[in-house]
Amino acid sequence: MTIISARWIEPTALSGDKNGTRSPKPPPRVWQAIDPPFKGFQAAPSDGYRQSSVNSAIVIDNGSSLVRAGWAFDDAPRLSFPADVARYRDRKYNRTVSYVGYDAYADATTRGQIRNAFEPGTSIVGNWDVMEGILDHIFVSLGIDSEDGGGIGRPVLMTEPVANLGYSRKTMNEILFECYSAPAVSYGIDSLFSFKYNQGDTGLIVSSSHSSTQVIPVLRSKPLMSSISRLNWGGYQGAEYLLKLLRLKYPSFPGKLTDYQAQHLVREHCYISQNFDKEITHFLDWTGLEERDHVIQYPFTEHLVIEKSEEELARIAERKRQGGIRLQEQAAKMRLEKLVQKEQELEYWKDLQQRLEGQTKKEIKRLLDEDEIKDEAQLDKMVKDMEKSVRKARNKDLGITETVEEEEAPSFPLLDIPDDQLDEAGLKAKRHQRLLKAGVEARARAKVEKEHERARVAEEERRDQDWRLNDLPAWLEARRLARTTLMQKIKDRDREKADLGNRKSLASQKRMKQLANLASDTPGRKRRKGGDDDNFGANDEDWGVYRQVAMGEQSDDEEEEDLDAEIQNVEAQLLKYDPDFSENKTMAAQKDWTKSLVHAFLRGPRPFDSESQREAHQLHLNVERIRIPEIVFQPAIAGLDQAGIVDIAADMISHGMGQPHERSNILKDIFLTGGNTLFHEFEERLGKELRAVLPIEASMRVRRAANPLLDAWKGAAQWSTEPGFKSALTSREEYHEKGPEYMKEHTYGNTAA
């Protein structure tokens, strides 16, 4: 079960104005991702069969998106459902269960067994078992009583796509006549029925449906079948293309994107741009991006935020304060105990110093060995350090600021005494002083080198300043070149880091080859099986190989800091002296989400919180809203090697018609139908682009069907009540006599009379 946070604090986003001030942005409008389209139990009206007669036709709009069915005397189809069937074996009841249409989305089990009747992306039936289940559902839902004669007992009028395959029509005839004993059957093109229902006589039909887009010229109610053109793009292809774009845009999106959700996103959020090239260029501009960017929220699980009352917060603060006081008291007690212990140790070492006075060397050595002290010099150092530590602890407790004492210059008296005048202990102490002196001299040399380095840097800065004052253009050009070089180094470094994560990359293979060569006693030679003994690791130096490979000459962190510091220094100089270089061009500005085009594309005009599950489960639709519908006009966007509908229609009008007056009559009624024409301002865009390619004196009118989705069924139902319908029916006797391939010509079929 998905648990959504009971309380969500939306971070306040800030927007900038021309003066650079920031004002709070309103919270974004969020659209929820739709659930599977299960509609529950819906009782179908079954009184139509009793109202019908033997001449009343069953009208079926056999669409690849939705199947619609009803009686010829109905004003609207009684049934409308997707052409999906889920069939599986129920082990509990030990029988096969079938779910048709929206019922197939009832639960996860049925959704996993869904099969569609049509070939993907086409209007051609490919799964006849599913098609038979759909017809069963239609006839049962319409209340057909098959007791008399064992058949449906009513003629069937069914729509089919343009240039339907003969095999597909033959198989459909066999099912209707053999399985359902239909008395008569006829087929017609859906877009022609829609044109008829909208009182069309002569015109150009642009039918953009779920599977394709057809351009059909019609003269005096008869389609010119030889001039029909098709664009292989419709609602199905648009939804599939949107899914591909979103999966590329969000490769690690945690939610599941379904085909039905993609179709819903295309239908609800996309629109036709009146000037695509101009709008796509400025679509991700920050001005107005809040309205253009649509946020789709998928289900997510968020941690609940538990609010605490002021009294509870006050109690927690008091407990913390009391705990802090107790910790301070314990720390003071421990410091006091340590101070007492140090004072006791100091008294002991001072007492030892007094006992050593006037003793022989042998006795002194014995007393020092008892306390594991090397010599008197070490004892003196221990006493001095202990006094300093005790004094510092006392001053800290009393709050006294301690003055910094100057360190005495170290002296090494034993180095001036010859070795033959020293005993064994003296020689040992002399070697120790020699090492101390070498360290002091090394620190002095390092200090001098630092001074020289500072002097060198100061001299370089002086010469650089002189160059800038004497020749500013050349100095700026050198700084720009240095910045370009540093940017390339940073890109190479980031790319190499990314490649090292992939063991198949060239950088990773080089690294492993280097590791193998460094670990081998004979680098560059292939190892034979059992030929050499692997003694890697026997010496401590061997393990330095890993550090050398991992770190190189310089660690990644140090190199990253050096490059970042260098480019920041160069950009600071350019900002100060180059009038053409602004803050927006700096590397920091390019990484700033408020100036990033990629951030605007992925996350919109607001900051992104990677820890928020809510924002991780959001999709942002921006350029996709105009890119998907534009493919009908520019198929090359999706990689289709076809012309757009404007070019198809213009070429058809200019070269596909016989007489000039026929062209002018067709231009007077450009008719749009099909669900893919429901995009906002589709007819305005088509009319504007057609006007640009047609003669200026041509009269043109573009109109859309009253209902692009239902008018095909309504037109078919209207025609089935006219006298000409009976002559277009293929009877059961003709089917048995002339075969399943036989069909009659009529005005609205694939073979027009």
Short mmCIF file of N, CA and C in Angstrom, two decimals, residues 687-744:
data_model
loop_
_atom_site.label_atom_id
_atom_site.label_comp_id
_atom_site.label_asym_id
_atom_site.label_seq_id
_atom_site.Cartn_x
_atom_site.Cartn_y
_atom_site.Cartn_z
N GLY A 687 -4.85 25.17 -41.30
CA GLY A 687 -5.32 26.19 -42.24
C GLY A 687 -4.25 27.21 -42.56
N LYS A 688 -3.46 27.63 -41.56
CA LYS A 688 -2.43 28.63 -41.80
C LYS A 688 -1.34 28.09 -42.72
N GLU A 689 -0.92 26.85 -42.50
CA GLU A 689 0.16 26.31 -43.32
C GLU A 689 -0.32 25.94 -44.72
N LEU A 690 -1.57 25.49 -44.85
CA LEU A 690 -2.09 25.24 -46.19
C LEU A 690 -2.23 26.54 -46.98
N ARG A 691 -2.65 27.59 -46.31
CA ARG A 691 -2.79 28.89 -46.98
C ARG A 691 -1.44 29.36 -47.53
N ALA A 692 -0.35 29.02 -46.83
CA ALA A 692 0.97 29.47 -47.27
C ALA A 692 1.45 28.77 -48.53
N VAL A 693 0.95 27.56 -48.83
CA VAL A 693 1.44 26.82 -50.00
C VAL A 693 0.42 26.80 -51.14
N LEU A 694 -0.79 27.31 -50.92
CA LEU A 694 -1.80 27.32 -51.98
C LEU A 694 -1.83 28.68 -52.68
N PRO A 695 -2.38 28.73 -53.87
CA PRO A 695 -2.51 30.03 -54.56
C PRO A 695 -3.30 31.02 -53.72
N ILE A 696 -2.95 32.29 -53.86
CA ILE A 696 -3.55 33.31 -53.01
C ILE A 696 -5.03 33.50 -53.30
N GLU A 697 -5.44 33.18 -54.55
CA GLU A 697 -6.85 33.38 -54.90
C GLU A 697 -7.73 32.19 -54.50
N ALA A 698 -7.12 31.12 -53.99
CA ALA A 698 -7.90 29.92 -53.65
C ALA A 698 -8.73 30.16 -52.40
N SER A 699 -9.98 29.71 -52.48
CA SER A 699 -10.88 29.83 -51.34
C SER A 699 -10.81 28.53 -50.53
N MET A 700 -10.61 28.67 -49.21
CA MET A 700 -10.36 27.48 -48.39
C MET A 700 -11.12 27.61 -47.07
N ARG A 701 -11.63 26.45 -46.59
CA ARG A 701 -12.29 26.42 -45.29
C ARG A 701 -11.90 25.13 -44.58
N VAL A 702 -11.47 25.25 -43.34
CA VAL A 702 -11.08 24.09 -42.53
C VAL A 702 -12.07 23.98 -41.38
N ARG A 703 -12.64 22.79 -41.22
CA ARG A 703 -13.58 22.58 -40.12
C ARG A 703 -13.31 21.22 -39.48
N ARG A 704 -13.74 21.11 -38.26
CA ARG A 704 -13.58 19.88 -37.51
C ARG A 704 -14.94 19.22 -37.32
N ALA A 705 -14.95 17.90 -37.21
CA ALA A 705 -16.19 17.17 -36.97
C ALA A 705 -16.81 17.61 -35.65
N ALA A 706 -18.13 17.54 -35.58
CA ALA A 706 -18.82 17.93 -34.34
C ALA A 706 -18.33 17.11 -33.17
N ASN A 707 -18.10 15.83 -33.39
CA ASN A 707 -17.51 14.95 -32.37
C ASN A 707 -16.57 13.99 -33.11
N PRO A 708 -15.26 14.32 -33.16
CA PRO A 708 -14.32 13.49 -33.95
C PRO A 708 -14.25 12.04 -33.48
N LEU A 709 -14.69 11.76 -32.26
CA LEU A 709 -14.60 10.40 -31.74
C LEU A 709 -15.83 9.57 -32.06
N LEU A 710 -17.02 10.16 -32.00
CA LEU A 710 -18.26 9.40 -32.13
C LEU A 710 -18.94 9.55 -33.48
N ASP A 711 -18.54 10.54 -34.28
CA ASP A 711 -19.27 10.80 -35.52
C ASP A 711 -19.13 9.65 -36.52
N ALA A 712 -18.06 8.88 -36.44
CA ALA A 712 -17.94 7.73 -37.35
C ALA A 712 -19.03 6.70 -37.05
N TRP A 713 -19.25 6.41 -35.78
CA TRP A 713 -20.31 5.46 -35.43
C TRP A 713 -21.69 6.05 -35.77
N LYS A 714 -21.87 7.33 -35.47
CA LYS A 714 -23.17 7.94 -35.75
C LYS A 714 -23.46 7.97 -37.25
N GLY A 715 -22.44 8.25 -38.05
CA GLY A 715 -22.64 8.24 -39.50
C GLY A 715 -22.97 6.86 -40.02
N ALA A 716 -22.31 5.84 -39.46
CA ALA A 716 -22.62 4.47 -39.89
C ALA A 716 -24.03 4.09 -39.48
N ALA A 717 -24.45 4.48 -38.26
CA ALA A 717 -25.82 4.18 -37.82
C ALA A 717 -26.84 4.91 -38.69
N GLN A 718 -26.53 6.13 -39.08
CA GLN A 718 -27.45 6.89 -39.94
C GLN A 718 -27.57 6.23 -41.31
N TRP A 719 -26.46 5.78 -41.87
CA TRP A 719 -26.51 5.16 -43.21
C TRP A 719 -27.24 3.82 -43.16
N SER A 720 -27.16 3.10 -42.02
CA SER A 720 -27.80 1.78 -41.93
C SER A 720 -29.32 1.88 -41.95
N THR A 721 -29.85 3.07 -41.74
CA THR A 721 -31.32 3.25 -41.78
C THR A 721 -31.79 3.75 -43.14
N GLU A 722 -30.86 4.01 -44.07
CA GLU A 722 -31.23 4.52 -45.39
C GLU A 722 -31.49 3.36 -46.36
N PRO A 723 -32.22 3.62 -47.44
CA PRO A 723 -32.55 2.53 -48.38
C PRO A 723 -31.33 1.90 -49.04
N GLY A 724 -30.29 2.68 -49.29
CA GLY A 724 -29.13 2.13 -49.97
C GLY A 724 -28.35 1.12 -49.15
N PHE A 725 -28.62 1.03 -47.86
CA PHE A 725 -27.86 0.11 -47.00
C PHE A 725 -28.14 -1.34 -47.36
N LYS A 726 -29.39 -1.65 -47.68
CA LYS A 726 -29.74 -3.05 -47.96
C LYS A 726 -29.01 -3.58 -49.19
N SER A 727 -28.83 -2.72 -50.19
CA SER A 727 -28.15 -3.17 -51.40
C SER A 727 -26.65 -3.38 -51.18
N ALA A 728 -26.10 -2.80 -50.08
CA ALA A 728 -24.67 -2.95 -49.79
C ALA A 728 -24.37 -4.14 -48.91
N LEU A 729 -25.42 -4.82 -48.41
CA LEU A 729 -25.22 -5.95 -47.50
C LEU A 729 -24.86 -7.21 -48.29
N THR A 730 -23.93 -7.96 -47.73
CA THR A 730 -23.61 -9.28 -48.26
C THR A 730 -24.37 -10.30 -47.42
N SER A 731 -25.30 -11.01 -48.06
CA SER A 731 -26.17 -11.93 -47.31
C SER A 731 -25.43 -13.24 -47.02
N ARG A 732 -26.03 -14.01 -46.12
CA ARG A 732 -25.45 -15.30 -45.76
C ARG A 732 -25.46 -16.24 -46.96
N GLU A 733 -26.49 -16.17 -47.80
CA GLU A 733 -26.56 -17.01 -48.98
C GLU A 733 -25.45 -16.64 -49.97
N GLU A 734 -25.22 -15.33 -50.16
CA GLU A 734 -24.13 -14.91 -51.05
C GLU A 734 -22.77 -15.33 -50.51
N TYR A 735 -22.64 -15.33 -49.19
CA TYR A 735 -21.37 -15.77 -48.58
C TYR A 735 -21.11 -17.24 -48.91
N HIS A 736 -22.12 -18.09 -48.76
CA HIS A 736 -21.93 -19.50 -49.05
C HIS A 736 -21.76 -19.75 -50.54
N GLU A 737 -22.39 -18.91 -51.36
CA GLU A 737 -22.32 -19.13 -52.80
C GLU A 737 -21.03 -18.60 -53.41
N LYS A 738 -20.57 -17.42 -52.97
CA LYS A 738 -19.45 -16.75 -53.63
C LYS A 738 -18.16 -16.73 -52.80
N GLY A 739 -18.22 -17.21 -51.59
CA GLY A 739 -17.00 -17.32 -50.80
C GLY A 739 -16.82 -16.16 -49.84
N PRO A 740 -15.89 -16.31 -48.87
CA PRO A 740 -15.70 -15.27 -47.85
C PRO A 740 -15.02 -14.01 -48.38
N GLU A 741 -14.37 -14.10 -49.57
CA GLU A 741 -13.69 -12.90 -50.10
C GLU A 741 -14.66 -11.94 -50.79
N TYR A 742 -15.88 -12.40 -51.01
CA TYR A 742 -16.83 -11.58 -51.78
C TYR A 742 -17.26 -10.37 -50.96
N MET A 743 -17.35 -9.21 -51.64
CA MET A 743 -17.84 -7.99 -51.01
C MET A 743 -18.54 -7.15 -52.06
N LYS A 744 -19.48 -6.34 -51.61
CA LYS A 744 -20.25 -5.50 -52.53
C LYS A 744 -19.70 -4.08 -52.49
#
